[in-house]
PDB file of C-alpha atoms in Angstrom:
ATOM      1  CA  MET A   1      64.725 -35.848  96.276  1.00  0.00           C
ATOM      2  CA  ASN A   2      61.948 -37.331  94.192  1.00  0.00           C
ATOM      3  CA  SER A   3      58.866 -35.194  94.792  1.00  0.00           C
ATOM      4  CA  SER A   4      56.510 -37.184  92.568  1.00  0.00           C
ATOM      5  CA  SER A   5      52.979 -37.537  93.896  1.00  0.00           C
ATOM      6  CA  ASN A   6      53.510 -41.298  94.282  1.00  0.00           C
ATOM      7  CA  GLN A   7      56.412 -40.791  96.664  1.00  0.00           C
ATOM      8  CA  GLN A   8      56.158 -39.913 100.352  1.00  0.00           C
ATOM      9  CA  ASN A   9      57.652 -36.440 100.800  1.00  0.00           C
ATOM     10  CA  TYR A  10      59.876 -35.967 103.873  1.00  0.00           C
ATOM     11  CA  PRO A  11      60.705 -32.257 104.136  1.00  0.00           C
ATOM     12  CA  ILE A  12      62.598 -32.804 107.424  1.00  0.00           C
ATOM     13  CA  VAL A  13      65.013 -35.702 107.780  1.00  0.00           C
ATOM     14  CA  VAL A  14      66.501 -36.344 111.205  1.00  0.00           C
ATOM     15  CA  ILE A  15      69.689 -38.320 111.768  1.00  0.00           C
ATOM     16  CA  VAL A  16      69.982 -39.308 115.423  1.00  0.00           C
ATOM     17  CA  ALA A  17      72.704 -41.272 117.239  1.00  0.00           C
ATOM     18  CA  MET A  18      75.230 -41.063 120.032  1.00  0.00           C
ATOM     19  CA  GLY A  19      78.272 -38.845 119.531  1.00  0.00           C
ATOM     20  CA  GLY A  20      81.027 -40.096 117.254  1.00  0.00           C
ATOM     21  CA  VAL A  21      78.959 -42.604 115.306  1.00  0.00           C
ATOM     22  CA  GLY A  22      78.934 -40.653 112.031  1.00  0.00           C
ATOM     23  CA  LYS A  23      75.851 -38.421 111.850  1.00  0.00           C
ATOM     24  CA  THR A  24      77.778 -35.459 110.480  1.00  0.00           C
ATOM     25  CA  THR A  25      79.770 -37.651 108.106  1.00  0.00           C
ATOM     26  CA  LEU A  26      76.569 -39.154 106.690  1.00  0.00           C
ATOM     27  CA  ALA A  27      75.049 -35.689 106.265  1.00  0.00           C
ATOM     28  CA  GLN A  28      78.276 -34.484 104.569  1.00  0.00           C
ATOM     29  CA  ILE A  29      78.152 -37.375 102.089  1.00  0.00           C
ATOM     30  CA  VAL A  30      74.570 -36.503 101.167  1.00  0.00           C
ATOM     31  CA  TYR A  31      75.340 -32.780 101.051  1.00  0.00           C
ATOM     32  CA  SER A  32      78.344 -33.288  98.739  1.00  0.00           C
ATOM     33  CA  ASP A  33      76.652 -35.706  96.340  1.00  0.00           C
ATOM     34  CA  ASP A  34      76.584 -34.489  92.717  1.00  0.00           C
ATOM     35  CA  ALA A  35      72.884 -35.328  92.282  1.00  0.00           C
ATOM     36  CA  VAL A  36      72.068 -33.313  95.413  1.00  0.00           C
ATOM     37  CA  THR A  37      74.133 -30.371  94.162  1.00  0.00           C
ATOM     38  CA  ARG A  38      72.268 -30.402  90.830  1.00  0.00           C
ATOM     39  CA  HIS A  39      68.851 -30.803  92.480  1.00  0.00           C
ATOM     40  CA  PHE A  40      69.008 -27.882  94.933  1.00  0.00           C
ATOM     41  CA  GLU A  41      69.502 -24.221  94.040  1.00  0.00           C
ATOM     42  CA  TYR A  42      70.978 -23.524  97.473  1.00  0.00           C
ATOM     43  CA  LYS A  43      72.772 -25.791  99.913  1.00  0.00           C
ATOM     44  CA  LEU A  44      73.341 -24.300 103.355  1.00  0.00           C
ATOM     45  CA  TRP A  45      75.096 -25.857 106.347  1.00  0.00           C
ATOM     46  CA  VAL A  46      74.913 -24.530 109.910  1.00  0.00           C
ATOM     47  CA  CYS A  47      76.574 -26.084 112.937  1.00  0.00           C
ATOM     48  CA  VAL A  48      74.115 -25.475 115.751  1.00  0.00           C
ATOM     49  CA  SER A  49      75.889 -25.008 119.059  1.00  0.00           C
ATOM     50  CA  GLN A  50      74.351 -25.916 122.395  1.00  0.00           C
ATOM     51  CA  SER A  51      73.557 -22.275 123.116  1.00  0.00           C
ATOM     52  CA  ALA A  52      72.378 -21.328 119.599  1.00  0.00           C
ATOM     53  CA  ASN A  53      69.009 -19.686 119.157  1.00  0.00           C
ATOM     54  CA  GLN A  54      66.815 -18.987 116.126  1.00  0.00           C
ATOM     55  CA  LYS A  55      68.353 -15.589 115.477  1.00  0.00           C
ATOM     56  CA  GLU A  56      71.896 -16.991 115.405  1.00  0.00           C
ATOM     57  CA  VAL A  57      70.928 -19.840 113.063  1.00  0.00           C
ATOM     58  CA  PHE A  58      69.014 -17.560 110.668  1.00  0.00           C
ATOM     59  CA  ASN A  59      71.918 -15.104 110.733  1.00  0.00           C
ATOM     60  CA  ARG A  60      74.383 -17.869 109.794  1.00  0.00           C
ATOM     61  CA  LEU A  61      72.086 -18.993 106.980  1.00  0.00           C
ATOM     62  CA  LEU A  62      72.007 -15.468 105.581  1.00  0.00           C
ATOM     63  CA  GLU A  63      75.781 -15.154 105.895  1.00  0.00           C
ATOM     64  CA  SER A  64      76.104 -18.335 103.809  1.00  0.00           C
ATOM     65  CA  ILE A  65      73.742 -17.015 101.144  1.00  0.00           C
ATOM     66  CA  ASN A  66      75.168 -13.494 100.926  1.00  0.00           C
ATOM     67  CA  GLN A  67      78.804 -14.451 101.575  1.00  0.00           C
ATOM     68  CA  LYS A  68      79.101 -11.583 104.025  1.00  0.00           C
ATOM     69  CA  LYS A  69      78.397 -10.873 107.662  1.00  0.00           C
ATOM     70  CA  ASP A  70      75.424  -8.633 108.422  1.00  0.00           C
ATOM     71  CA  ASP A  71      74.128  -7.405 111.750  1.00  0.00           C
ATOM     72  CA  PHE A  72      70.349  -7.714 111.825  1.00  0.00           C
ATOM     73  CA  SER A  73      68.547  -6.147 114.728  1.00  0.00           C
ATOM     74  CA  SER A  74      65.597  -8.518 115.017  1.00  0.00           C
ATOM     75  CA  LEU A  75      64.382 -11.985 114.185  1.00  0.00           C
ATOM     76  CA  ASP A  76      61.637 -10.542 111.965  1.00  0.00           C
ATOM     77  CA  VAL A  77      64.193  -8.698 109.822  1.00  0.00           C
ATOM     78  CA  LEU A  78      66.213 -11.908 109.495  1.00  0.00           C
ATOM     79  CA  VAL A  79      63.166 -13.962 108.492  1.00  0.00           C
ATOM     80  CA  ASN A  80      62.141 -11.359 105.903  1.00  0.00           C
ATOM     81  CA  SER A  81      65.640 -11.306 104.453  1.00  0.00           C
ATOM     82  CA  LEU A  82      65.704 -15.105 104.300  1.00  0.00           C
ATOM     83  CA  LYS A  83      62.330 -15.064 102.536  1.00  0.00           C
ATOM     84  CA  LYS A  84      63.648 -12.553 100.023  1.00  0.00           C
ATOM     85  CA  ASN A  85      66.660 -14.755  99.253  1.00  0.00           C
ATOM     86  CA  LEU A  86      65.059 -18.205  99.364  1.00  0.00           C
ATOM     87  CA  GLN A  87      61.469 -17.692  98.247  1.00  0.00           C
ATOM     88  CA  ASN A  88      60.502 -20.026  95.398  1.00  0.00           C
ATOM     89  CA  LYS A  89      63.953 -21.614  95.424  1.00  0.00           C
ATOM     90  CA  ARG A  90      64.571 -25.275  96.201  1.00  0.00           C
ATOM     91  CA  TYR A  91      67.174 -25.634  98.930  1.00  0.00           C
ATOM     92  CA  LEU A  92      68.770 -28.074 101.300  1.00  0.00           C
ATOM     93  CA  ILE A  93      69.578 -26.841 104.785  1.00  0.00           C
ATOM     94  CA  VAL A  94      71.609 -28.951 107.207  1.00  0.00           C
ATOM     95  CA  LEU A  95      71.302 -28.095 110.894  1.00  0.00           C
ATOM     96  CA  ASP A  96      74.212 -30.077 112.288  1.00  0.00           C
ATOM     97  CA  ASP A  97      74.556 -31.147 115.917  1.00  0.00           C
ATOM     98  CA  MET A  98      71.325 -29.661 117.247  1.00  0.00           C
ATOM     99  CA  TRP A  99      71.098 -29.846 121.031  1.00  0.00           C
ATOM    100  CA  ASN A 100      68.517 -27.269 122.005  1.00  0.00           C
ATOM    101  CA  ASP A 101      65.238 -28.953 122.934  1.00  0.00           C
ATOM    102  CA  LYS A 102      63.062 -25.827 123.242  1.00  0.00           C
ATOM    103  CA  HIS A 103      60.206 -27.347 121.304  1.00  0.00           C
ATOM    104  CA  ASN A 104      58.280 -24.200 120.336  1.00  0.00           C
ATOM    105  CA  GLU A 105      61.355 -22.261 119.233  1.00  0.00           C
ATOM    106  CA  TRP A 106      62.716 -24.938 116.878  1.00  0.00           C
ATOM    107  CA  ASP A 107      59.311 -26.083 115.643  1.00  0.00           C
ATOM    108  CA  ASN A 108      58.559 -22.495 114.575  1.00  0.00           C
ATOM    109  CA  MET A 109      61.986 -22.175 112.981  1.00  0.00           C
ATOM    110  CA  LEU A 110      61.650 -25.384 110.962  1.00  0.00           C
ATOM    111  CA  LYS A 111      58.152 -24.462 109.811  1.00  0.00           C
ATOM    112  CA  THR A 112      59.407 -21.012 108.790  1.00  0.00           C
ATOM    113  CA  LEU A 113      62.274 -22.543 106.809  1.00  0.00           C
ATOM    114  CA  LEU A 114      59.993 -24.981 105.014  1.00  0.00           C
ATOM    115  CA  LEU A 115      57.357 -22.361 104.161  1.00  0.00           C
ATOM    116  CA  ILE A 116      59.906 -20.051 102.525  1.00  0.00           C
ATOM    117  CA  GLY A 117      61.223 -22.308  99.783  1.00  0.00           C
ATOM    118  CA  ALA A 118      59.885 -24.061  96.737  1.00  0.00           C
ATOM    119  CA  GLN A 119      58.353 -27.507  96.929  1.00  0.00           C
ATOM    120  CA  GLY A 120      61.078 -30.086  97.340  1.00  0.00           C
ATOM    121  CA  SER A 121      63.140 -28.038  99.804  1.00  0.00           C
ATOM    122  CA  LYS A 122      64.591 -30.148 102.601  1.00  0.00           C
ATOM    123  CA  VAL A 123      66.033 -29.730 106.066  1.00  0.00           C
ATOM    124  CA  ILE A 124      68.389 -32.317 107.547  1.00  0.00           C
ATOM    125  CA  VAL A 125      68.871 -32.227 111.327  1.00  0.00           C
ATOM    126  CA  THR A 126      71.639 -34.175 113.040  1.00  0.00           C
ATOM    127  CA  THR A 127      71.368 -34.675 116.789  1.00  0.00           C
ATOM    128  CA  ARG A 128      72.435 -36.863 119.683  1.00  0.00           C
ATOM    129  CA  SER A 129      69.160 -36.245 121.467  1.00  0.00           C
ATOM    130  CA  ASN A 130      66.003 -38.317 121.046  1.00  0.00           C
ATOM    131  CA  GLU A 131      64.090 -35.358 122.530  1.00  0.00           C
ATOM    132  CA  VAL A 132      65.384 -33.037 119.784  1.00  0.00           C
ATOM    133  CA  ALA A 133      64.579 -35.696 117.169  1.00  0.00           C
ATOM    134  CA  SER A 134      61.029 -35.995 118.514  1.00  0.00           C
ATOM    135  CA  MET A 135      60.362 -32.268 118.546  1.00  0.00           C
ATOM    136  CA  THR A 136      61.150 -31.798 114.843  1.00  0.00           C
ATOM    137  CA  SER A 137      57.793 -33.297 113.803  1.00  0.00           C
ATOM    138  CA  SER A 138      59.704 -35.216 111.148  1.00  0.00           C
ATOM    139  CA  LEU A 139      58.043 -38.229 109.638  1.00  0.00           C
ATOM    140  CA  TYR A 140      61.441 -39.625 108.741  1.00  0.00           C
ATOM    141  CA  ARG A 141      64.138 -40.407 111.289  1.00  0.00           C
ATOM    142  CA  TYR A 142      67.286 -42.279 110.513  1.00  0.00           C
ATOM    143  CA  LYS A 143      68.698 -43.745 113.717  1.00  0.00           C
ATOM    144  CA  LEU A 144      72.311 -44.805 113.435  1.00  0.00           C
ATOM    145  CA  GLY A 145      73.140 -47.798 115.582  1.00  0.00           C
ATOM    146  CA  ASN A 146      75.599 -47.623 118.438  1.00  0.00           C
ATOM    147  CA  LEU A 147      79.031 -49.132 118.009  1.00  0.00           C
ATOM    148  CA  SER A 148      79.469 -52.588 119.461  1.00  0.00           C
ATOM    149  CA  ASP A 149      81.988 -53.116 122.277  1.00  0.00           C
ATOM    150  CA  LYS A 150      84.324 -54.778 119.767  1.00  0.00           C
ATOM    151  CA  GLU A 151      84.083 -51.813 117.366  1.00  0.00           C
ATOM    152  CA  CYS A 152      84.740 -49.375 120.231  1.00  0.00           C
ATOM    153  CA  TRP A 153      87.846 -51.298 121.317  1.00  0.00           C
ATOM    154  CA  THR A 154      89.051 -51.390 117.683  1.00  0.00           C
ATOM    155  CA  LEU A 155      89.097 -47.593 117.712  1.00  0.00           C
ATOM    156  CA  PHE A 156      91.602 -47.685 120.561  1.00  0.00           C
TER     157      PHE A 156
END
């Protein structure tokens, strides 16, 4: 969260690992932290399904901000409404369980999200896919290790 000029700024943080290892739990711990809550004006969480597209994700973000469901006709209208609500505000957006690896679509979406907000805004992406992690253009990736055979058997 420190955006001092001496610190490396990572606007997109990717958490990548196999399913069940704790990506979402780690993101939830960060998201719920008191210092994080004080630092960001908005905190928004979207579970990204396998079939989700930009329009669906932006629509869910707006629903979280406005606390109501709206039916927007186009992606442009959604982006403009997001800009109106988030412009010059510092926010944290979590895109949980991203599967879609359509590079251009998500790259444009992430750039749009980061250009809207104030400096210090962040996006956290959780994913099982190394391809999705690579396409985010994130300089910071946190790769959770796989469970050992012993740890897996302990679960049973």
